Amino acid sequence: DIQMTQSPSLLSASVGDRVTLSCKASQNIYKYLNWYQQKLGEAPKLLIYYTNSLQTGIPSRFSGSGSGTDYTLTISSLQPEDVATYFCQQYNSWPTFGAGTKLELK
Amino acid sequence: EVQLVESGGGLVQPGRSLKLSCAASGFTFSNYGMHWIRQAPTKGLEWVASISPSGGSTYYRDSVKGRFTISRDNAKSTLYLQMDSLRSEDTATYYCATPTGSGLYFDYWGQGVMVTVSS
């Protein structure tokens, strides 16, 4: 299985901050990388697919980048409603997910 | 509107069985592969099983092979997960999910159903 490592596990930031979340794969995943947002008690929501494609209806403050084994989700200006846990998922082989980054307000 | 609604969860003793269902609506169910993904309490997400649009191909993570069976009834637009020989480590919220795009990205999820394996 391809292992996905997310960092940090917990991130505290202020409203308006630029926030960067990282995801590292154990091998090259050729940009087959998705990002999900999960709020407490809810199902995950797809934010970004294939590294940098914004899912329909997702605010443009969310963006993704990366290649090879290293990928990033960026929130350009943090909003209160962005408090959630964020997961990356690779699909170069059968899907595996990272352990998540919990984003909280400072 | 796409909807996926899971049912069938609950508390079950180790070694026993449980069958989950996922009723789909709002899209042409028979055109899409379907997946079960689980999340243990306060843990991350874990892909469990997948089935092709026709039901002719199925895939499982190693830890559930031989114990879980994924199936579908396209006439009823319903996905199933038969879980046998349940273990405590199978305790989780189980989601059905589908990618409607060209890649394996899950754009639609059910609300999830809790399965607790405990004596």
Coordinates of C-alpha atoms in Angstrom, one line a residue:
Chain A
D1 CA 0.0 0.0 0.0
I2 CA 1.1 3.6 -0.6
Q3 CA 1.4 5.4 2.7
M4 CA 0.2 9.0 3.0
T5 CA 1.7 11.2 5.7
Q6 CA 0.1 14.5 6.5
S7 CA 1.6 17.4 8.4
P8 CA 1.1 19.0 10.7
S9 CA -1.5 16.9 12.6
L10 CA -2.9 20.0 14.3
L11 CA -2.7 23.6 13.0
S12 CA -3.9 26.7 14.7
A13 CA -4.4 29.8 12.6
S14 CA -6.3 33.1 12.6
V15 CA -9.0 34.3 10.4
G16 CA -7.5 35.8 7.3
D17 CA -4.3 33.8 7.5
R18 CA -2.8 31.9 4.6
V19 CA -2.7 28.3 5.6
T20 CA -0.7 25.4 4.1
L21 CA -1.3 21.7 4.7
S22 CA 1.2 19.1 3.5
C23 CA 0.8 15.5 2.3
K24 CA 3.6 13.2 1.4
A25 CA 3.3 9.9 -0.4
S26 CA 5.6 6.9 0.2
Q27 CA 6.2 6.7 -3.6
N28 CA 5.5 8.7 -6.7
I29 CA 1.7 9.1 -7.2
Y30 CA 1.8 11.0 -10.4
K31 CA -0.5 13.8 -9.2
Y32 CA -3.3 11.3 -8.4
L33 CA -4.1 13.2 -5.2
N34 CA -7.3 14.5 -3.8
W35 CA -8.2 16.6 -0.7
Y36 CA -11.3 16.3 1.5
Q37 CA -12.7 18.4 4.2
Q38 CA -14.5 16.8 7.1
K39 CA -16.4 18.7 9.7
L40 CA -17.4 17.2 13.0
G41 CA -20.2 14.7 12.6
E42 CA -20.3 15.0 8.8
A43 CA -19.2 12.9 5.8
P44 CA -16.0 14.1 4.0
K45 CA -16.5 16.6 1.3
L46 CA -14.3 16.6 -1.9
L47 CA -12.4 19.9 -2.2
I48 CA -9.6 19.3 -4.8
Y49 CA -9.1 16.4 -7.2
Y50 CA -6.1 15.4 -9.3
T51 CA -3.8 17.7 -7.3
N52 CA -5.2 21.1 -8.4
S53 CA -8.7 20.8 -9.8
L54 CA -11.2 22.6 -7.7
Q55 CA -14.4 20.7 -7.2
T56 CA -17.6 22.4 -8.3
G57 CA -19.0 24.7 -5.6
I58 CA -15.8 24.9 -3.6
P59 CA -14.6 28.5 -2.8
S60 CA -11.6 29.7 -4.8
R61 CA -9.6 30.3 -1.6
F62 CA -8.8 26.6 -1.7
S63 CA -6.1 25.5 -4.0
G64 CA -3.8 22.5 -4.4
S65 CA -0.4 21.9 -5.8
G66 CA 2.4 19.3 -6.0
S67 CA 4.0 16.5 -7.9
G68 CA 5.8 13.3 -7.3
T69 CA 5.5 12.5 -3.6
D70 CA 4.8 16.0 -2.2
Y71 CA 1.5 17.8 -2.2
T72 CA 0.0 20.9 -0.6
L73 CA -3.4 22.2 0.1
T74 CA -3.5 26.0 0.5
I75 CA -6.3 28.2 2.0
S76 CA -5.5 31.7 0.9
S77 CA -7.5 33.5 3.6
L78 CA -8.8 31.3 6.4
Q79 CA -12.5 31.7 7.2
P80 CA -14.3 30.5 10.4
E81 CA -16.2 27.9 8.4
D82 CA -12.9 26.3 7.4
V83 CA -12.5 24.8 10.8
A84 CA -12.4 21.1 10.0
T85 CA -10.1 18.1 9.5
Y86 CA -8.5 17.8 6.1
F87 CA -7.5 14.5 4.5
C88 CA -5.5 13.7 1.4
Q89 CA -6.1 10.6 -0.6
Q90 CA -4.0 9.0 -3.4
Y91 CA -5.4 7.0 -6.2
N92 CA -2.4 5.9 -8.1
S93 CA -3.2 2.5 -6.6
W94 CA -6.1 1.4 -4.4
P95 CA -7.1 4.4 -2.4
T96 CA -5.3 5.3 0.8
F97 CA -5.8 8.3 3.0
G98 CA -3.6 10.4 5.2
A99 CA -4.3 10.6 8.9
G100 CA -5.6 14.1 8.6
T101 CA -4.7 17.7 9.6
K102 CA -7.1 19.2 12.2
L103 CA -7.4 22.9 11.5
E104 CA -8.6 25.2 14.4
L105 CA -8.9 28.9 15.0
K106 CA -6.3 30.6 17.1
Chain B
E1 CA -29.8 15.7 -6.4
V2 CA -27.5 12.8 -5.7
Q3 CA -28.3 11.0 -2.5
L4 CA -26.7 8.0 -0.8
V5 CA -28.4 6.7 2.3
E6 CA -26.8 3.9 4.4
S7 CA -28.6 1.7 6.7
G8 CA -28.1 -1.6 8.7
G9 CA -25.6 -0.6 11.2
G10 CA -25.6 -1.4 14.9
L11 CA -24.0 -3.2 17.8
V12 CA -22.9 -6.8 17.1
Q13 CA -20.8 -9.4 18.9
P14 CA -17.5 -10.5 17.7
G15 CA -17.7 -13.3 15.2
R16 CA -21.3 -12.4 14.1
S17 CA -22.5 -10.9 10.9
L18 CA -24.1 -7.7 9.7
K19 CA -25.3 -6.4 6.3
L20 CA -25.1 -2.8 5.3
S21 CA -27.2 -1.2 2.5
C22 CA -26.8 2.0 0.6
A23 CA -29.8 3.3 -1.3
A24 CA -28.8 5.6 -4.2
S25 CA -30.9 8.2 -6.0
G26 CA -30.4 11.2 -8.3
F27 CA -28.0 9.5 -10.7
T28 CA -27.8 6.5 -13.0
F29 CA -26.6 4.0 -10.4
S30 CA -25.7 1.3 -12.9
N31 CA -23.2 3.5 -14.7
Y32 CA -20.8 4.0 -11.7
G33 CA -18.5 2.0 -9.6
M34 CA -19.4 2.1 -5.9
H35 CA -17.2 1.9 -2.8
W36 CA -17.3 1.4 0.9
I37 CA -15.0 3.5 3.1
R38 CA -14.8 3.3 6.8
Q39 CA -13.6 5.5 9.7
A40 CA -12.8 4.2 13.1
P41 CA -13.7 6.5 16.0
T42 CA -11.5 9.5 16.0
K43 CA -9.4 8.0 13.3
G44 CA -8.7 8.5 9.6
L45 CA -10.4 7.1 6.5
E46 CA -9.8 3.6 5.2
W47 CA -11.0 2.2 1.8
V48 CA -12.8 -1.1 2.4
A49 CA -14.2 -2.5 -0.9
S50 CA -15.2 -1.5 -4.4
I51 CA -17.5 -2.9 -7.1
S52 CA -17.7 -2.3 -10.8
P53 CA -20.8 -0.8 -12.4
S54 CA -22.1 -4.2 -13.6
G55 CA -21.1 -5.9 -10.3
G56 CA -18.8 -8.3 -12.2
S57 CA -15.6 -7.1 -10.5
T58 CA -15.0 -6.6 -6.8
Y59 CA -12.0 -5.6 -4.8
Y60 CA -11.2 -5.6 -1.1
R61 CA -8.6 -4.4 1.3
D62 CA -6.5 -7.3 2.7
S63 CA -7.9 -7.1 6.2
V64 CA -11.5 -7.8 5.1
K65 CA -10.8 -10.3 2.3
G66 CA -12.7 -13.5 2.9
R67 CA -15.0 -11.9 5.5
F68 CA -16.7 -9.0 3.7
T69 CA -18.7 -9.2 0.4
I70 CA -19.7 -6.2 -1.6
S71 CA -22.6 -6.5 -4.0
R72 CA -25.1 -4.4 -5.8
D73 CA -28.6 -4.5 -7.2
N74 CA -28.8 -2.1 -10.1
A75 CA -32.6 -2.6 -10.5
K76 CA -33.0 -1.3 -6.9
S77 CA -30.1 1.2 -7.1
T78 CA -28.7 -0.3 -3.9
L79 CA -25.2 -1.2 -2.8
Y80 CA -24.6 -3.8 -0.1
L81 CA -21.8 -4.9 2.3
Q82 CA -22.2 -8.3 3.9
M83 CA -19.8 -8.4 6.9
D84 CA -19.1 -11.8 8.4
S85 CA -16.8 -12.9 11.2
L86 CA -16.7 -9.4 12.5
R87 CA -13.8 -8.2 14.7
S88 CA -13.5 -5.4 17.2
E89 CA -11.2 -3.6 14.7
D90 CA -14.1 -3.4 12.3
T91 CA -15.8 -0.9 14.6
A92 CA -16.2 2.2 12.5
T93 CA -18.6 4.5 10.7
Y94 CA -19.1 3.0 7.2
Y95 CA -19.7 5.3 4.3
C96 CA -20.8 4.4 0.8
A97 CA -19.2 6.7 -1.8
T98 CA -19.0 7.1 -5.5
P99 CA -16.8 8.9 -8.0
T100 CA -18.8 10.3 -10.8
G101 CA -15.9 11.8 -12.6
S102 CA -13.1 10.2 -14.6
G103 CA -10.8 9.4 -11.6
L104 CA -11.1 7.7 -8.3
Y105 CA -12.1 10.8 -6.4
F106 CA -15.2 10.5 -4.2
D107 CA -17.5 13.4 -4.9
Y108 CA -20.6 11.8 -3.3
W109 CA -20.8 10.3 0.1
G110 CA -23.6 8.9 2.3
Q111 CA -24.1 10.2 5.8
G112 CA -22.5 7.1 7.2
V113 CA -23.7 4.2 9.4
M114 CA -22.1 3.2 12.7
V115 CA -21.0 -0.4 13.2
T116 CA -19.9 -1.4 16.7
V117 CA -18.3 -4.8 17.3
S118 CA -18.3 -5.6 21.0
S119 CA -19.3 -8.3 23.4

